[in-house]
CSV table of C-alpha atoms and ligand atoms in Angstrom, one decimal:
chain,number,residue,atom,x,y,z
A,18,UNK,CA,-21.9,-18.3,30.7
A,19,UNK,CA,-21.2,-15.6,32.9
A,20,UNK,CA,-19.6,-17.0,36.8
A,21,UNK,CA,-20.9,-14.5,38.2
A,22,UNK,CA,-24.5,-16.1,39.9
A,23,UNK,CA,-25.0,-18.8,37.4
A,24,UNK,CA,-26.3,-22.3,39.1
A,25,UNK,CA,-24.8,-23.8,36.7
A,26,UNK,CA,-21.2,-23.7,37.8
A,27,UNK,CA,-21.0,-26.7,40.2
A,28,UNK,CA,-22.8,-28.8,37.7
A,29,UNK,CA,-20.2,-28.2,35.4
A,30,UNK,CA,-17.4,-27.9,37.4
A,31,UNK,CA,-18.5,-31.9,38.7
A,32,UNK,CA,-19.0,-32.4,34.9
A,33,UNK,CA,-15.2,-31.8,33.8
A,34,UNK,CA,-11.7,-33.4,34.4
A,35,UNK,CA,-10.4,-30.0,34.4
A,36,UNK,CA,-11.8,-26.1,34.7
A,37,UNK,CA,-9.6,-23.3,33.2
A,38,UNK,CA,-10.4,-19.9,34.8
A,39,UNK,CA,-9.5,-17.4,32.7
A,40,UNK,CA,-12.9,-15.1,33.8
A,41,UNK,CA,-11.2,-11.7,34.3
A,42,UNK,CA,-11.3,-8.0,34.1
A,43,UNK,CA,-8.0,-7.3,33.2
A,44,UNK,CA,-7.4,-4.2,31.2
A,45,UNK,CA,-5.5,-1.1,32.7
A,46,UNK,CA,-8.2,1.4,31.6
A,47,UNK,CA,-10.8,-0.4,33.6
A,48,UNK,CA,-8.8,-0.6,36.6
A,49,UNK,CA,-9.0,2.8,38.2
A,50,UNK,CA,-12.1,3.8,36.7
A,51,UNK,CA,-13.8,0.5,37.5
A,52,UNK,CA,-12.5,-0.4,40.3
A,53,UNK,CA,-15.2,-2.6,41.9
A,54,UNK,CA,-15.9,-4.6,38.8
A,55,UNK,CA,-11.9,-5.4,38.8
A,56,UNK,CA,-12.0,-6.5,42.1
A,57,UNK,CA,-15.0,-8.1,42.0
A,58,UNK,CA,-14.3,-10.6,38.9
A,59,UNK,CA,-10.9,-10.8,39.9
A,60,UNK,CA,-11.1,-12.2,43.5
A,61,UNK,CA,-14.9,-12.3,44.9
A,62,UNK,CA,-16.2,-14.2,41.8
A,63,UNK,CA,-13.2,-16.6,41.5
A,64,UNK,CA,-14.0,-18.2,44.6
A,65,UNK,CA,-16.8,-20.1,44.0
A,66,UNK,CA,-14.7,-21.6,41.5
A,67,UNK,CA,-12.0,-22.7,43.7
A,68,UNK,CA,-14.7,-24.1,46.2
A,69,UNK,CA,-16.5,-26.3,43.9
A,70,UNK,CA,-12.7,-27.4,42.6
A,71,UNK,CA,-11.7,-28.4,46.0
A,72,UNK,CA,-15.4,-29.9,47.3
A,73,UNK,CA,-15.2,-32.0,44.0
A,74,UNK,CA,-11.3,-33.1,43.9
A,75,UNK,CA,-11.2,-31.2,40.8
A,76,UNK,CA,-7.9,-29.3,39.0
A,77,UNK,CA,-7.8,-26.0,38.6
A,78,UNK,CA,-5.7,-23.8,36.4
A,79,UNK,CA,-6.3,-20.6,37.0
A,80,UNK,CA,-5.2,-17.5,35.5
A,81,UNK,CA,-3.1,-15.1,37.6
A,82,UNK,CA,-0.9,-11.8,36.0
A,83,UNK,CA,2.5,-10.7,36.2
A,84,UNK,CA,0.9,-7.7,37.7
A,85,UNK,CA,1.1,-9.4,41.1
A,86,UNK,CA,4.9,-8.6,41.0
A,87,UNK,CA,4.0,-4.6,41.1
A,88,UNK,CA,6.8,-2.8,40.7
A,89,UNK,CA,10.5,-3.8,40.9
A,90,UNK,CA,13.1,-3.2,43.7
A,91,UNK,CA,14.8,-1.9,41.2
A,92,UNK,CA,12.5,1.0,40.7
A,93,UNK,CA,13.5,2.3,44.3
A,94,UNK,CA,16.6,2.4,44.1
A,95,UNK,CA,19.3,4.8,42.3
A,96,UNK,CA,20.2,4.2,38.2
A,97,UNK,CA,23.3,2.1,39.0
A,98,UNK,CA,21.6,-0.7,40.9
A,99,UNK,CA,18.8,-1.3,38.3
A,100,UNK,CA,21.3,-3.2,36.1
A,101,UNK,CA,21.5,-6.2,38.5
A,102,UNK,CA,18.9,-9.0,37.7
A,103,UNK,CA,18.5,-9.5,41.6
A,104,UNK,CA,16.8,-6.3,41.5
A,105,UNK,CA,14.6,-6.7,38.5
A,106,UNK,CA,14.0,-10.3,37.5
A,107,UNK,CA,10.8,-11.5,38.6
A,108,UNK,CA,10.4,-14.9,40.6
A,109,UNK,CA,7.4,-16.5,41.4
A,110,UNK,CA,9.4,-18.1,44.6
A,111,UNK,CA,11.3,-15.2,45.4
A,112,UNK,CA,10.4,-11.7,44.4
A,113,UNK,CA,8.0,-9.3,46.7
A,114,UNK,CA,4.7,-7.8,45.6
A,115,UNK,CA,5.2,-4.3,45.5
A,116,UNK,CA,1.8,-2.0,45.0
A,117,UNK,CA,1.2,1.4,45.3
A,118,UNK,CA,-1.1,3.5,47.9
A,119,UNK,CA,-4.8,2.4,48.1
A,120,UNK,CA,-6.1,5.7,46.2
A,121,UNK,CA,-3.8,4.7,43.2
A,122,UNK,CA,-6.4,2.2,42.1
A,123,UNK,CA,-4.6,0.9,39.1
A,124,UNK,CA,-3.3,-2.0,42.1
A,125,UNK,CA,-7.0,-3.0,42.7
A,126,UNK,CA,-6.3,-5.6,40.0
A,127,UNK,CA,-3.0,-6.8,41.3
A,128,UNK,CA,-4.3,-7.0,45.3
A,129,UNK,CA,-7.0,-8.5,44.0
A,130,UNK,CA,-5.2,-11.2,41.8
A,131,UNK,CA,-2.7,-12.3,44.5
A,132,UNK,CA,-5.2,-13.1,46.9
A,133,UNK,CA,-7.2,-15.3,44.5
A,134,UNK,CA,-3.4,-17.0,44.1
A,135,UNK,CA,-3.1,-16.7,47.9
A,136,UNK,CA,-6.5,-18.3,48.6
A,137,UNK,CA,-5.7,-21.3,46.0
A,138,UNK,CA,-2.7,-21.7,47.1
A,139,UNK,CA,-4.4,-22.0,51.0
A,140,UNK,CA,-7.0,-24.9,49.8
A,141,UNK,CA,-4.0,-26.5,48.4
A,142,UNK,CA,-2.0,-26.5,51.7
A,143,UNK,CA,-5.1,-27.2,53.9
A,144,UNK,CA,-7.3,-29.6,51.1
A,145,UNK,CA,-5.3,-31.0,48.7
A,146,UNK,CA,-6.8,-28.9,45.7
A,147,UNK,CA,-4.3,-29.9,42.6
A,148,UNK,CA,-4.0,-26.2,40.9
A,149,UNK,CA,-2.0,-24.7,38.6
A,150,UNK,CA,-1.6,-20.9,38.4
A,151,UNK,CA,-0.2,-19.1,35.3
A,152,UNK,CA,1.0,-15.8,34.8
A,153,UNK,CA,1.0,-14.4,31.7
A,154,UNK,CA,3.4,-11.5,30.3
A,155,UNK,CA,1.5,-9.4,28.2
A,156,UNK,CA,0.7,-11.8,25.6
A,157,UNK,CA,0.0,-10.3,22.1
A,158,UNK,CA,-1.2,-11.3,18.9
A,159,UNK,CA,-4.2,-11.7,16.8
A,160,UNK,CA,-7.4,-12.2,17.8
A,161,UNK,CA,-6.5,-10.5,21.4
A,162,UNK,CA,-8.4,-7.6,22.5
A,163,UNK,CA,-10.7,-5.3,20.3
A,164,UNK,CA,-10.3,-2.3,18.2
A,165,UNK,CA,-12.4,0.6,19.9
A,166,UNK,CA,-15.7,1.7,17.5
A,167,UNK,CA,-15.1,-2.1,15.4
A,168,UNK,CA,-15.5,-4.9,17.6
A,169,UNK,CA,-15.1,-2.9,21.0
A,170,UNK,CA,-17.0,0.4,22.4
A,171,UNK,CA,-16.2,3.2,21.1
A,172,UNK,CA,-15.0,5.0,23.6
A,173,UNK,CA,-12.8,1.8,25.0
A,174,UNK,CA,-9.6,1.4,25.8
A,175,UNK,CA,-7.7,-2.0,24.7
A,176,UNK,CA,-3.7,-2.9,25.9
A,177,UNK,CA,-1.3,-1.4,24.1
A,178,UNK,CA,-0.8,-3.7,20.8
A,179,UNK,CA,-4.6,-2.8,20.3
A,180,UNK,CA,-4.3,1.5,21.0
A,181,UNK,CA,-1.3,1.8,19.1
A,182,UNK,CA,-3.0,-0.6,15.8
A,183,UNK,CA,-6.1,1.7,16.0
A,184,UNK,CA,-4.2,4.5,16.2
A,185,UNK,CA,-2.0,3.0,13.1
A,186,UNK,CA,-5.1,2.0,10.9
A,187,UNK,CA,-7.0,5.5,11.7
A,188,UNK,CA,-3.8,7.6,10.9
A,189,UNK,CA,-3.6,8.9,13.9
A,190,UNK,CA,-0.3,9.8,16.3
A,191,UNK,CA,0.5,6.6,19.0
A,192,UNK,CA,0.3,8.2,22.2
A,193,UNK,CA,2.9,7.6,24.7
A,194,UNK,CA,1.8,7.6,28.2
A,195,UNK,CA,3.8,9.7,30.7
A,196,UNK,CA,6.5,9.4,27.8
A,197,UNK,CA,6.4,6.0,26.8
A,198,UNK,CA,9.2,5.0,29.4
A,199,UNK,CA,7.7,1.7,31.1
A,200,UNK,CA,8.8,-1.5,29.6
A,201,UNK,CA,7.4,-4.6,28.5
A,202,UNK,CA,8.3,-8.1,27.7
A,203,UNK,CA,6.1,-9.3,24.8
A,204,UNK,CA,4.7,-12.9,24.3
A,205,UNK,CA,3.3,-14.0,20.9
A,206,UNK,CA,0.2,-15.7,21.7
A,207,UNK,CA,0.4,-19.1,19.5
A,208,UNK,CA,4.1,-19.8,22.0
A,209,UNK,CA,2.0,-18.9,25.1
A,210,UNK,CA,-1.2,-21.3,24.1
A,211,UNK,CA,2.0,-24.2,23.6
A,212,UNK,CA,2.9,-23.7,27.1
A,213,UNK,CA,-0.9,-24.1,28.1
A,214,UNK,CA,-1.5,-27.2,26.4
A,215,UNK,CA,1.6,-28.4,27.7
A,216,UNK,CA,0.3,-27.8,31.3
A,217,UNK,CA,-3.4,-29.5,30.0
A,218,UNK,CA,-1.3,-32.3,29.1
A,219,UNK,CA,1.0,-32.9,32.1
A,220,UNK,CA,-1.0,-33.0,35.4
A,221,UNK,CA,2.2,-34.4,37.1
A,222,UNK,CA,4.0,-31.8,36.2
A,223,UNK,CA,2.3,-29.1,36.2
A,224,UNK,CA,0.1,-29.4,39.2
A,225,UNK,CA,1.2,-27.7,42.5
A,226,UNK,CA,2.8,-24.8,40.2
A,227,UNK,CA,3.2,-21.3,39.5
A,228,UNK,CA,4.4,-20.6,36.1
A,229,UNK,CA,5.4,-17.2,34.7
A,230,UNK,CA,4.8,-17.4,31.0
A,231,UNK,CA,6.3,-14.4,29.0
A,232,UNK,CA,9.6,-14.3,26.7
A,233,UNK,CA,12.4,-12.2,28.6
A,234,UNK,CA,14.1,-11.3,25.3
A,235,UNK,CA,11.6,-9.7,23.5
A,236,UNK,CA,11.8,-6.7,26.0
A,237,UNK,CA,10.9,-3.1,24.7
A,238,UNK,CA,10.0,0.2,26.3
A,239,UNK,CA,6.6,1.8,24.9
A,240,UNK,CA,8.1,4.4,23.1
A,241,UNK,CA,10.5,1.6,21.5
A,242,UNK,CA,7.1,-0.6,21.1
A,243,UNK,CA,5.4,2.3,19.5
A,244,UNK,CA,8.7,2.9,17.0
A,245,UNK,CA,8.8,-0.8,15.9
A,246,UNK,CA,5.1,-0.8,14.9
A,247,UNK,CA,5.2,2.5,13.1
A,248,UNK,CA,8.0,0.5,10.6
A,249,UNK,CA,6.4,-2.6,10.6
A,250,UNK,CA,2.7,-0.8,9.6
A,251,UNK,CA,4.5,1.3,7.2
A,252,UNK,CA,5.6,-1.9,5.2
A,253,UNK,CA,2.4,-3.7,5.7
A,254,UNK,CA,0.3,-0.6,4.8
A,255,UNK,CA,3.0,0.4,2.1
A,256,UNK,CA,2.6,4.2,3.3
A,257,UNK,CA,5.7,6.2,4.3
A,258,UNK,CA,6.5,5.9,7.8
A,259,UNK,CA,7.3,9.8,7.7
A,260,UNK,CA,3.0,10.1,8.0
A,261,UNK,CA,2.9,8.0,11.3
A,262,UNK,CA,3.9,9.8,14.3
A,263,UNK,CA,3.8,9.4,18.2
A,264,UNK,CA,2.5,12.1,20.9
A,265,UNK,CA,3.5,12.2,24.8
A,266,UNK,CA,0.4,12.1,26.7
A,267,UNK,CA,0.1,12.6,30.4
A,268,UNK,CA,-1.4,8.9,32.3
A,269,UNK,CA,-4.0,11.1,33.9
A,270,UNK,CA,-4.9,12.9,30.4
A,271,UNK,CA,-4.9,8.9,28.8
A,272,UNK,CA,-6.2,6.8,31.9
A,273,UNK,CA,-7.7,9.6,34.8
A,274,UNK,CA,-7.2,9.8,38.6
A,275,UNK,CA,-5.8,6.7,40.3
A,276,UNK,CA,-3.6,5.5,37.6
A,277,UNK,CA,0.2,4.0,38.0
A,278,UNK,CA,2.2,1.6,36.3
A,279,UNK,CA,4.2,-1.3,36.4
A,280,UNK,CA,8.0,-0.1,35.0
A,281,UNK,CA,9.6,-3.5,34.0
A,282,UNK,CA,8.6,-7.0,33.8
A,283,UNK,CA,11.3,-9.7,32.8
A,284,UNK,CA,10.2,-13.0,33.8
A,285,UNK,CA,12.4,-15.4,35.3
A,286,UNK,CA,11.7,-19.0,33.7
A,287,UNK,CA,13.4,-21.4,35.4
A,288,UNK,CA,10.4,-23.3,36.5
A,289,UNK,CA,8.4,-23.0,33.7
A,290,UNK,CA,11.7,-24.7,31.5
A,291,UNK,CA,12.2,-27.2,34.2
A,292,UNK,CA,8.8,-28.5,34.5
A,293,UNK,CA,7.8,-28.6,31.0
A,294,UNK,CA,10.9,-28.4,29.3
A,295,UNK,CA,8.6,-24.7,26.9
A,296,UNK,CA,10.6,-22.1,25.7
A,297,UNK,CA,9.3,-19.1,23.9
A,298,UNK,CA,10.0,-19.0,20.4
A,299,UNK,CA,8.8,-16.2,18.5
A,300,UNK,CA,10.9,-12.5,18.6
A,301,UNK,CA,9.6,-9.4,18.5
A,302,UNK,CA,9.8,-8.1,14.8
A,303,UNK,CA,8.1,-11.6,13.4
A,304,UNK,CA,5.1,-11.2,16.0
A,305,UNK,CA,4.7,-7.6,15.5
A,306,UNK,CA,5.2,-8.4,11.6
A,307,UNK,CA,2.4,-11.4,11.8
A,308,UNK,CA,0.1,-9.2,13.6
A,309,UNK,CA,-0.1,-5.6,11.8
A,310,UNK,CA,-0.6,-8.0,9.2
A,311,UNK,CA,-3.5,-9.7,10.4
A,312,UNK,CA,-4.8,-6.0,12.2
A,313,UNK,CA,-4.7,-4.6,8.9
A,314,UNK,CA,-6.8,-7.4,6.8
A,315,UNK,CA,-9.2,-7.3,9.3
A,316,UNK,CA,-10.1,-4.1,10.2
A,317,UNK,CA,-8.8,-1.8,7.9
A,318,UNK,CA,-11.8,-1.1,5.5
A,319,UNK,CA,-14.2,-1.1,8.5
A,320,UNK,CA,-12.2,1.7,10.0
A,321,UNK,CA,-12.0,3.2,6.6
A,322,UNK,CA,-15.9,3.1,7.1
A,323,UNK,CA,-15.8,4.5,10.1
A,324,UNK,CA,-13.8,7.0,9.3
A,325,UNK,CA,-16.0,8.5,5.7
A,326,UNK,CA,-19.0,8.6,7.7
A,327,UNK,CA,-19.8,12.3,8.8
A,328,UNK,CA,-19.8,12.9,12.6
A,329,UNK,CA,-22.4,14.6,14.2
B,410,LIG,N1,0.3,2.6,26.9
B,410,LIG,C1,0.7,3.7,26.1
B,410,LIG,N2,-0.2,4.1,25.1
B,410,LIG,C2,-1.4,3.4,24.9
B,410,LIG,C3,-1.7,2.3,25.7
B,410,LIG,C4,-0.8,1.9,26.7
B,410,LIG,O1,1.7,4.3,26.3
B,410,LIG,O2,-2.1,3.9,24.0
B,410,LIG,C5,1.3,2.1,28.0
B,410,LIG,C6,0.7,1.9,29.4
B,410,LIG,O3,0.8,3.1,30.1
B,410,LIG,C7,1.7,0.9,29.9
B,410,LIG,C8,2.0,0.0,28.7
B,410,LIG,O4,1.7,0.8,27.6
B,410,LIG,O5,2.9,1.5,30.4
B,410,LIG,C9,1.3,-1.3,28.6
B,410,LIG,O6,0.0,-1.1,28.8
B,410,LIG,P1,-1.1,-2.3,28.6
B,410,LIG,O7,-2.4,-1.6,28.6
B,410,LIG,O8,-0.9,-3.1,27.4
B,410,LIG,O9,-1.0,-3.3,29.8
B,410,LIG,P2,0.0,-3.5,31.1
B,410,LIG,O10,1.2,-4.1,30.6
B,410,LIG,O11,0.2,-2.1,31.7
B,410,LIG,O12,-0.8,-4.4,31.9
């Protein structure tokens, strides 16, 4: 069902030992150019949620982002101080939330998040709500997001793992945005569901928690990202790397107005390793190889049908 204006909720919310909220706008193309729908589904329509949690003496794990974080200190300051973790390593007990100006509506989603985190984190101090919020870091792998024209509008957007295997399957250059030179740390999605479980599983542990979930070694730029897939798709595909390509594409050209962008994300995982004793497992070349693998099964003769059919 949709949480947005659906009786239903407090009936099921009563119902259940446990609710999982992972009810979100939360791709970058839709944050700018929808900006009330991100806010909307990010904060206003969470809190009924947390509400009916509270009222009912329910847990909550709820779904927050590494996006909270914003930027880094780091990205302030001149080349030589970016090499210090202090400056870069993000803490859920330490670092500052850094956004950009209103107009640059790419933070809607961010602001939005960290006051549904904020507000939880308020009915815990003042009610008691037993919550868990987690914060993923850009968790890839199959089955995640949609291929634009296949199993997602046309004229869509996905994250990146998504533009970049379209772009692979249709032949087509990866476009960097504004150069490719924000980076990522990348999470294979069967590590991150472990960690979930293991938070299902262990109330004690788990409630009264922030947990960054992400895997700080698998760190890439785009442009890096966007090289890595080009071999991996060339094997999987078994055409010659030398026909796939990348382009530099401005973020206005790729995104519009209002765009910016978060530069590095490296989670710190102290807490996440102390409560639960979970560890990410999976490096970068096996998930990227497991992945194009699966991308390319699964959509490559509907693309292919896509592609043969004459456009008007
Ligand atoms: N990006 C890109 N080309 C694309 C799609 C995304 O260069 O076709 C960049 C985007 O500008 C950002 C990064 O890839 O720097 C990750 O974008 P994604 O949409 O996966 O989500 P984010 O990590 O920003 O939330």
């Amino acid at each position: 069902m949709n949480i947005k204006n659906d009786s239903r909720l407090e009936t099921l919310i009563k119902a259940s030992d446990l609710t999982i909220n992972l009810a979100a706008i939360c791709t970058p193309a839709d944050y700018n150019t929808r900006p009330l729908d991100t806010i909307f589904s990010n904060f206003i329509d969470a809190i009924p949620v947390i509400k009916y949690c509270t009222e009912n003496n329910k847990r909550l794990i709820h779904f927050s982002t590494c996006e909270v974080y914003g930027k880094t200190i780091g990205s302030f300051l001149p080349e030589e101080f970016r090499k210090d973790p202090k400056y870069y390593m993000l803490k859920e007990d330490v670092s500052p939330c850094i956004f950009g100006p209103v107009e640059k509506q790419r933070w809607s989603y961010a602001c939005a998040k960290q006051m549904t985190d904020r507000l939880i984190y308020a009915e815990h101090a003042e009610n008691g709500l037993k919550f868990t919020i987690v914060r993923p870091y850009n968790w890839i792998g199959p089955r995640m997001d949609f291929i634009p024209g296949v199993d997602g509008p046309c004229d869509g957007v996905p994250r990146v793992l998504a533009c970049f295997s379209n772009n692979l399957l249709r032949g087509e250059p990866l476009k960097l945005v504004d150069g490719g030179r924000s980076q990522r740390t990348f999470l294979y999605i069967k590590d991150a569901i472990e960690a979930v479980l293991l938070m299902i599983d262990n109330p004690e542990r788990a409630n009264g928690q922030i947990f960054n979930v992400g895997n700080p070694d698998n760190e890439v730029s785009v442009k890096e990202l966007a090289e890595l897939m080009i071999q991996v798709y060339a094997k999987v595909a078994g055409v010659p790397s030398s026909s796939l390509s990348t382009l530099d594409v401005s973020s206005e050209e790729f995104y519009g107005k209002g765009y910016d962008d978060s530069d590095r994300r490296i989670p710190d995982m102290t807490i996440i390793t102390r409560q639960l004793g979970w560890k990410p497992k999976t490096p970068l070349d096996k998930l990227l190889d497991d992945t194009l693998q699966y991308q390319h099964q699964t959509y490559s003769s509907a693309i292919k049908k896509v592609l043969s059919k004459p456009s008007n």
